[in-house]
Tab-separated table of C-alpha atoms in Angstrom:
chain	number	residue	atom	x	y	z
A	1	MET	CA	10.568	-15.946	132.686
A	2	GLU	CA	13.323	-15.484	135.250
A	3	ARG	CA	16.801	-16.253	133.946
A	4	ILE	CA	19.119	-18.453	135.964
A	5	PRO	CA	21.747	-16.387	137.854
A	6	TRP	CA	25.370	-16.717	136.666
A	7	ASN	CA	26.501	-18.470	139.866
A	8	GLN	CA	23.777	-21.072	139.469
A	9	TYR	CA	24.442	-21.478	135.746
A	10	PHE	CA	28.146	-22.208	136.241
A	11	MET	CA	27.526	-24.361	139.309
A	12	ALA	CA	24.979	-26.402	137.350
A	13	GLN	CA	27.659	-26.968	134.706
A	14	SER	CA	30.014	-28.286	137.397
A	15	HIS	CA	27.335	-30.660	138.667
A	16	LEU	CA	26.792	-31.938	135.120
A	17	LEU	CA	30.528	-32.505	134.747
A	18	ALA	CA	30.558	-34.440	138.033
A	19	LEU	CA	28.144	-36.942	136.489
A	20	ARG	CA	31.038	-38.037	134.198
A	21	SER	CA	33.248	-38.890	137.191
A	22	THR	CA	34.660	-42.398	137.389
A	23	CYS	CA	35.437	-42.196	141.110
A	24	GLU	CA	33.352	-44.332	143.442
A	25	ARG	CA	34.113	-42.266	146.538
A	26	LEU	CA	33.062	-38.773	145.459
A	27	MET	CA	31.869	-37.338	142.147
A	28	VAL	CA	33.345	-33.858	141.629
A	29	GLY	CA	33.049	-31.394	138.755
A	30	ALA	CA	34.856	-28.110	138.107
A	31	THR	CA	34.211	-25.306	135.625
A	32	ILE	CA	36.699	-22.525	134.921
A	33	VAL	CA	35.149	-19.235	133.854
A	34	ARG	CA	36.658	-15.994	132.573
A	35	ASP	CA	34.566	-12.947	131.669
A	36	LYS	CA	31.333	-14.944	132.126
A	37	ARG	CA	32.515	-17.521	129.559
A	38	ILE	CA	33.316	-21.160	130.269
A	39	ILE	CA	36.917	-21.827	129.243
A	40	ALA	CA	37.348	-25.352	130.643
A	41	GLY	CA	35.737	-28.093	132.648
A	42	GLY	CA	36.871	-31.217	134.409
A	43	TYR	CA	35.755	-34.071	136.579
A	44	ASN	CA	37.657	-36.470	138.788
A	45	GLY	CA	38.724	-39.600	136.999
A	46	SER	CA	41.612	-41.791	136.003
A	47	VAL	CA	44.474	-40.814	133.729
A	48	SER	CA	43.416	-40.982	130.071
A	49	GLY	CA	43.469	-44.589	128.935
A	50	GLY	CA	43.957	-45.865	132.494
A	51	VAL	CA	41.906	-48.171	134.666
A	52	HIS	CA	38.846	-46.521	136.207
A	53	CYS	CA	37.786	-46.779	139.853
A	54	ILE	CA	34.285	-47.781	138.751
A	55	ASP	CA	35.829	-50.806	137.012
A	56	GLU	CA	38.440	-51.992	139.524
A	57	GLY	CA	37.817	-49.991	142.690
A	58	CYS	CA	39.711	-47.087	144.143
A	59	TYR	CA	43.468	-47.352	144.667
A	60	VAL	CA	43.711	-45.871	148.165
A	61	ILE	CA	46.964	-44.874	149.849
A	62	ASP	CA	46.896	-42.975	153.158
A	63	GLY	CA	43.157	-42.388	152.825
A	64	HIS	CA	43.355	-40.911	149.304
A	65	CYS	CA	42.589	-42.479	145.951
A	66	VAL	CA	45.788	-42.079	143.932
A	67	ARG	CA	44.203	-43.377	140.739
A	68	THR	CA	42.204	-40.202	140.089
A	69	VAL	CA	43.129	-36.805	138.773
A	70	HIS	CA	40.983	-34.253	140.601
A	71	ALA	CA	38.351	-32.240	138.743
A	72	GLU	CA	40.079	-28.913	139.406
A	73	VAL	CA	43.407	-30.193	138.073
A	74	ASN	CA	41.745	-31.729	135.006
A	75	ALA	CA	40.119	-28.360	134.248
A	76	LEU	CA	43.431	-26.513	134.742
A	77	LEU	CA	45.240	-29.024	132.514
A	78	GLN	CA	42.609	-28.509	129.840
A	79	CYS	CA	43.398	-24.786	129.919
A	80	ALA	CA	47.114	-25.534	129.640
A	81	LYS	CA	46.582	-28.001	126.795
A	82	PHE	CA	44.520	-25.586	124.720
A	83	GLY	CA	46.259	-22.344	125.696
A	84	ALA	CA	43.441	-20.740	127.669
A	85	PRO	CA	44.842	-18.267	130.240
A	86	THR	CA	43.531	-18.682	133.790
A	87	ASP	CA	44.938	-15.493	135.311
A	88	GLY	CA	42.040	-13.656	136.955
A	89	ALA	CA	39.551	-16.428	136.188
A	90	GLU	CA	37.014	-18.090	138.493
A	91	ILE	CA	36.500	-21.768	139.230
A	92	TYR	CA	33.159	-23.324	140.182
A	93	VAL	CA	33.543	-26.641	142.004
A	94	THR	CA	30.932	-29.014	143.380
A	95	HIS	CA	33.018	-29.534	146.557
A	96	PHE	CA	35.551	-27.476	148.487
A	97	PRO	CA	38.979	-28.073	146.887
A	98	CYS	CA	41.521	-30.280	148.630
A	99	LEU	CA	44.828	-28.809	149.752
A	100	GLN	CA	46.718	-29.855	146.602
A	101	CYS	CA	44.007	-28.442	144.313
A	102	CYS	CA	43.997	-25.263	146.399
A	103	LYS	CA	47.695	-24.763	145.676
A	104	ALA	CA	47.233	-25.473	141.945
A	105	ILE	CA	44.329	-22.989	141.806
A	106	ILE	CA	46.419	-20.276	143.462
A	107	GLN	CA	49.410	-20.936	141.188
A	108	SER	CA	47.174	-20.709	138.099
A	109	GLY	CA	46.150	-17.136	138.960
A	110	ILE	CA	42.492	-17.932	139.577
A	111	LYS	CA	41.061	-15.214	141.824
A	112	ARG	CA	37.697	-16.654	142.853
A	113	VAL	CA	36.637	-20.117	144.016
A	114	VAL	CA	32.921	-20.884	144.204
A	115	TYR	CA	31.961	-24.237	145.686
A	116	ALA	CA	28.625	-25.920	146.442
A	117	GLU	CA	29.392	-28.338	149.273
A	118	ASP	CA	31.829	-28.401	152.157
A	119	TYR	CA	34.150	-31.398	151.973
A	120	LYS	CA	36.962	-31.805	154.469
A	121	ASN	CA	37.734	-28.073	154.178
A	122	HIS	CA	41.388	-28.090	155.165
A	123	PRO	CA	42.246	-25.136	157.451
A	124	TYR	CA	45.563	-24.613	155.636
A	125	ALA	CA	43.745	-24.419	152.279
A	126	VAL	CA	41.448	-21.766	153.741
A	127	GLU	CA	44.518	-19.893	155.023
A	128	LEU	CA	46.338	-20.162	151.679
A	129	PHE	CA	43.343	-18.835	149.760
A	130	LYS	CA	43.146	-15.893	152.173
A	131	GLU	CA	46.890	-15.150	151.918
A	132	ALA	CA	46.695	-15.272	148.107
A	133	SER	CA	43.632	-12.959	148.077
A	134	VAL	CA	41.534	-15.637	146.398
A	135	GLN	CA	37.869	-14.975	147.106
A	136	VAL	CA	36.107	-18.142	148.317
A	137	GLU	CA	32.336	-18.367	148.308
A	138	LYS	CA	29.892	-21.177	149.036
A	139	VAL	CA	27.004	-21.202	146.571
A	140	GLU	CA	24.752	-24.225	146.779
A	141	LEU	CA	22.937	-25.301	143.646
A	142	ASP	CA	19.349	-24.270	144.379
A	143	HIS	CA	17.726	-22.900	141.240
A	144	VAL	CA	18.141	-25.974	139.103
A	145	HIS	CA	17.763	-29.510	140.321
A	146	ILE	CA	20.231	-31.928	138.811
A	147	ASP	CA	19.901	-35.529	139.837
A	148	THR	CA	23.342	-36.555	141.048
A	149	ASN	CA	22.349	-40.020	142.261
A	150	PRO	CA	20.109	-41.667	139.635
A	151	VAL	CA	21.632	-45.129	140.057
A	152	GLU	CA	20.866	-45.139	143.770
A	153	LYS	CA	17.247	-44.202	143.004
A	154	VAL	CA	16.892	-47.087	140.562
A	155	GLU	CA	18.346	-49.474	143.155
A	156	PHE	CA	15.997	-48.118	145.836
A	157	PHE	CA	12.953	-48.449	143.571
A	158	SER	CA	13.953	-52.000	142.651
A	159	LYS	CA	14.243	-52.944	146.348
A	160	MET	CA	10.859	-51.363	147.002
A	161	LEU	CA	9.241	-53.420	144.230
A	162	HIS	CA	10.779	-56.622	145.642
A	163	PHE	CA	9.534	-55.655	149.107
A	164	LEU	CA	5.995	-55.125	147.768
A	165	GLU	CA	6.177	-58.440	145.934
A	166	ASP	CA	7.232	-60.200	149.169
A	167	LYS	CA	4.280	-58.540	150.952
A	168	GLY	CA	1.839	-60.109	148.465
A	169	VAL	CA	1.006	-57.163	146.194
A	170	SER	CA	-0.605	-58.532	143.046
A	171	ASN	CA	1.451	-59.066	139.885
A	172	GLU	CA	-0.980	-56.789	138.029
A	173	ASP	CA	-0.287	-53.885	140.405
A	174	LEU	CA	3.453	-54.561	140.356
A	175	GLN	CA	3.465	-54.642	136.547
A	176	GLY	CA	1.934	-51.165	136.453
A	177	LEU	CA	4.606	-49.874	138.826
A	178	ARG	CA	7.355	-51.529	136.770
A	179	LEU	CA	6.080	-49.846	133.597
A	180	GLN	CA	6.134	-46.461	135.328
A	181	ALA	CA	9.650	-47.122	136.634
A	182	ASP	CA	10.824	-48.109	133.144
A	183	LYS	CA	9.539	-44.788	131.796
A	184	LEU	CA	11.130	-42.766	134.610
A	185	PHE	CA	14.515	-44.448	134.431
A	186	ALA	CA	14.691	-45.257	130.697
A	187	ASN	CA	17.601	-42.907	129.917
A	188	LEU	CA	20.053	-44.193	132.516
A	189	ASP	CA	21.936	-46.545	130.174
Protein backbone atom coordinates (compact mmCIF):
# COMPACT_ATOMS: atom_id res chain seq x y z
CA MET A 1 0.00 0.00 0.00
CA GLU A 2 1.31 3.43 -0.94
CA ARG A 3 1.20 5.96 1.88
CA ILE A 4 -0.23 9.41 1.26
CA PRO A 5 2.55 12.03 0.82
CA TRP A 6 2.90 14.63 3.60
CA ASN A 7 1.77 17.51 1.36
CA GLN A 8 -1.39 15.64 0.45
CA TYR A 9 -2.02 14.56 4.05
CA PHE A 10 -1.86 18.12 5.40
CA MET A 11 -3.78 19.54 2.44
CA ALA A 12 -6.52 16.95 2.98
CA GLN A 13 -6.74 18.13 6.59
CA SER A 14 -7.23 21.71 5.38
CA HIS A 15 -10.00 20.60 3.02
CA LEU A 16 -11.71 18.78 5.90
CA LEU A 17 -11.48 21.92 8.02
CA ALA A 18 -13.02 23.95 5.19
CA LEU A 19 -16.13 21.78 5.43
CA ARG A 20 -16.79 23.43 8.84
CA SER A 21 -16.83 26.92 7.29
CA THR A 22 -19.91 29.06 7.85
CA CYS A 23 -19.17 31.41 4.95
CA GLU A 24 -21.46 31.24 1.94
CA ARG A 25 -18.98 32.84 -0.45
CA LEU A 26 -15.93 30.60 -0.06
CA MET A 27 -15.13 27.69 2.25
CA VAL A 28 -11.48 27.87 3.35
CA GLY A 29 -9.45 25.67 5.69
CA ALA A 30 -5.93 26.12 7.07
CA THR A 31 -3.60 23.73 8.89
CA ILE A 32 -0.42 24.85 10.65
CA VAL A 33 2.32 22.24 10.79
CA ARG A 34 5.67 22.14 12.58
CA ASP A 35 8.07 19.21 12.32
CA LYS A 36 5.47 17.15 10.41
CA ARG A 37 2.97 17.58 13.27
CA ILE A 38 -0.31 19.47 13.09
CA ILE A 39 -0.27 22.21 15.73
CA ALA A 40 -3.46 24.08 14.77
CA GLY A 41 -6.27 24.31 12.28
CA GLY A 42 -8.87 26.85 11.33
CA TYR A 43 -11.67 27.60 8.94
CA ASN A 44 -13.36 30.83 7.95
CA GLY A 45 -16.34 31.65 10.09
CA SER A 46 -17.93 34.17 12.38
CA VAL A 47 -16.59 35.31 15.73
CA SER A 48 -17.35 32.73 18.44
CA GLY A 49 -20.95 33.12 19.52
CA GLY A 50 -21.73 35.50 16.65
CA VAL A 51 -24.20 35.33 13.81
CA HIS A 52 -23.11 33.05 10.96
CA CYS A 53 -23.23 33.92 7.26
CA ILE A 54 -25.08 30.67 6.57
CA ASP A 55 -27.85 31.90 8.88
CA GLU A 56 -28.18 35.58 7.95
CA GLY A 57 -26.05 36.05 4.84
CA CYS A 58 -22.67 37.64 4.42
CA TYR A 59 -22.05 41.14 5.76
CA VAL A 60 -20.21 42.63 2.78
CA ILE A 61 -18.36 45.94 2.84
CA ASP A 62 -16.20 46.98 -0.13
CA GLY A 63 -16.48 43.50 -1.64
CA HIS A 64 -15.36 41.67 1.52
CA CYS A 65 -17.39 39.82 4.13
CA VAL A 66 -16.50 41.50 7.42
CA ARG A 67 -18.43 38.97 9.49
CA THR A 68 -15.85 36.20 9.05
CA VAL A 69 -12.48 35.56 10.59
CA HIS A 70 -10.29 33.97 7.92
CA ALA A 71 -9.11 30.38 8.25
CA GLU A 72 -5.43 31.36 8.44
CA VAL A 73 -6.08 33.87 11.22
CA ASN A 74 -8.24 31.40 13.15
CA ALA A 75 -5.40 28.85 12.98
CA LEU A 76 -2.84 31.45 14.10
CA LEU A 77 -5.10 32.55 16.96
CA GLN A 78 -5.45 28.94 18.04
CA CYS A 79 -1.65 28.75 18.29
CA ALA A 80 -1.59 31.96 20.32
CA LYS A 81 -4.39 30.77 22.61
CA PHE A 82 -2.71 27.46 23.40
CA GLY A 83 0.92 28.62 23.32
CA ALA A 84 2.06 26.76 20.21
CA PRO A 85 5.02 28.56 18.58
CA THR A 86 4.69 29.20 14.85
CA ASP A 87 8.25 30.34 14.13
CA GLY A 88 9.56 28.21 11.27
CA ALA A 89 6.24 26.40 10.80
CA GLU A 90 4.31 25.72 7.59
CA ILE A 91 0.70 26.51 6.76
CA TYR A 92 -1.45 24.49 4.35
CA VAL A 93 -4.40 26.47 2.99
CA THR A 94 -7.14 25.47 0.58
CA HIS A 95 -6.86 28.85 -1.21
CA PHE A 96 -4.12 31.41 -1.72
CA PRO A 97 -4.10 33.72 1.33
CA CYS A 98 -5.51 37.23 1.06
CA LEU A 99 -3.25 40.21 1.63
CA GLN A 100 -4.16 40.60 5.32
CA CYS A 101 -3.62 36.88 6.00
CA CYS A 102 -0.33 37.08 4.11
CA LYS A 103 0.90 39.77 6.51
CA ALA A 104 -0.27 37.80 9.57
CA ILE A 105 1.49 34.67 8.27
CA ILE A 106 4.75 36.57 7.76
CA GLN A 107 4.54 38.21 11.20
CA SER A 108 3.96 34.81 12.84
CA GLY A 109 7.28 33.48 11.53
CA ILE A 110 5.77 30.85 9.26
CA LYS A 111 8.32 30.03 6.55
CA ARG A 112 6.29 28.00 4.06
CA VAL A 113 2.81 28.47 2.60
CA VAL A 114 1.27 25.58 0.67
CA TYR A 115 -2.04 26.27 -1.04
CA ALA A 116 -4.33 24.19 -3.27
CA GLU A 117 -6.23 26.75 -5.35
CA ASP A 118 -5.46 30.19 -6.71
CA TYR A 119 -7.88 32.80 -5.39
CA LYS A 120 -7.41 36.46 -6.23
CA ASN A 121 -3.64 36.08 -5.67
CA HIS A 122 -2.76 39.65 -4.78
CA PRO A 123 0.53 40.74 -6.43
CA TYR A 124 1.58 42.58 -3.26
CA ALA A 125 1.03 39.42 -1.18
CA VAL A 126 3.25 37.51 -3.61
CA GLU A 127 5.87 40.27 -3.30
CA LEU A 128 5.67 40.32 0.51
CA PHE A 129 6.11 36.55 0.74
CA LYS A 130 9.16 36.81 -1.52
CA GLU A 131 10.68 39.69 0.48
CA ALA A 132 10.13 37.77 3.73
CA SER A 133 11.70 34.60 2.25
CA VAL A 134 8.48 32.67 2.77
CA GLN A 135 8.38 29.73 0.38
CA VAL A 136 5.05 29.56 -1.47
CA GLU A 137 4.00 26.40 -3.26
CA LYS A 138 0.81 25.34 -5.02
CA VAL A 139 -0.10 21.74 -4.24
CA GLU A 140 -3.50 20.65 -5.45
CA LEU A 141 -5.26 17.90 -3.54
CA ASP A 142 -4.97 14.94 -5.92
CA HIS A 143 -4.32 11.76 -3.97
CA VAL A 144 -7.42 11.86 -1.84
CA HIS A 145 -10.81 12.96 -3.03
CA ILE A 146 -12.77 14.93 -0.48
CA ASP A 147 -16.24 16.00 -1.48
CA THR A 148 -16.35 19.74 -0.88
CA ASN A 149 -19.81 20.29 -2.36
CA PRO A 150 -22.17 17.56 -1.10
CA VAL A 151 -25.15 19.88 -0.68
CA GLU A 152 -24.95 20.97 -4.30
CA LYS A 153 -24.92 17.31 -5.38
CA VAL A 154 -28.04 16.56 -3.36
CA GLU A 155 -29.78 19.59 -4.90
CA PHE A 156 -28.70 18.52 -8.40
CA PHE A 157 -29.92 14.95 -7.86
CA SER A 158 -33.24 16.22 -6.51
CA LYS A 159 -33.72 18.43 -9.60
CA MET A 160 -32.86 15.48 -11.82
CA LEU A 161 -35.49 13.30 -10.13
CA HIS A 162 -38.12 16.04 -10.58
CA PHE A 163 -37.11 16.37 -14.23
CA LEU A 164 -37.51 12.60 -14.76
CA GLU A 165 -40.87 12.70 -13.00
CA ASP A 166 -42.02 15.53 -15.31
CA LYS A 167 -40.88 13.46 -18.32
CA GLY A 168 -43.18 10.60 -17.27
CA VAL A 169 -40.74 8.12 -15.73
CA SER A 170 -42.74 5.60 -13.71
CA ASN A 171 -43.12 6.00 -9.94
CA GLU A 172 -41.63 2.52 -9.52
CA ASP A 173 -38.42 3.52 -11.32
CA LEU A 174 -38.26 6.84 -9.48
CA GLN A 175 -38.72 5.09 -6.12
CA GLY A 176 -35.69 2.90 -6.84
CA LEU A 177 -33.61 5.97 -7.66
CA ARG A 178 -34.82 7.75 -4.51
CA LEU A 179 -33.79 4.77 -2.37
CA GLN A 180 -30.32 4.81 -3.92
CA ALA A 181 -30.06 8.57 -3.37
CA ASP A 182 -31.11 8.18 0.27
CA LYS A 183 -28.30 5.65 0.78
CA LEU A 184 -25.71 7.84 -0.96
CA PHE A 185 -26.62 11.04 0.84
CA ALA A 186 -27.74 9.63 4.22
CA ASN A 187 -24.90 11.18 6.26
CA LEU A 188 -25.35 14.79 5.17
CA ASP A 189 -27.45 15.86 8.17
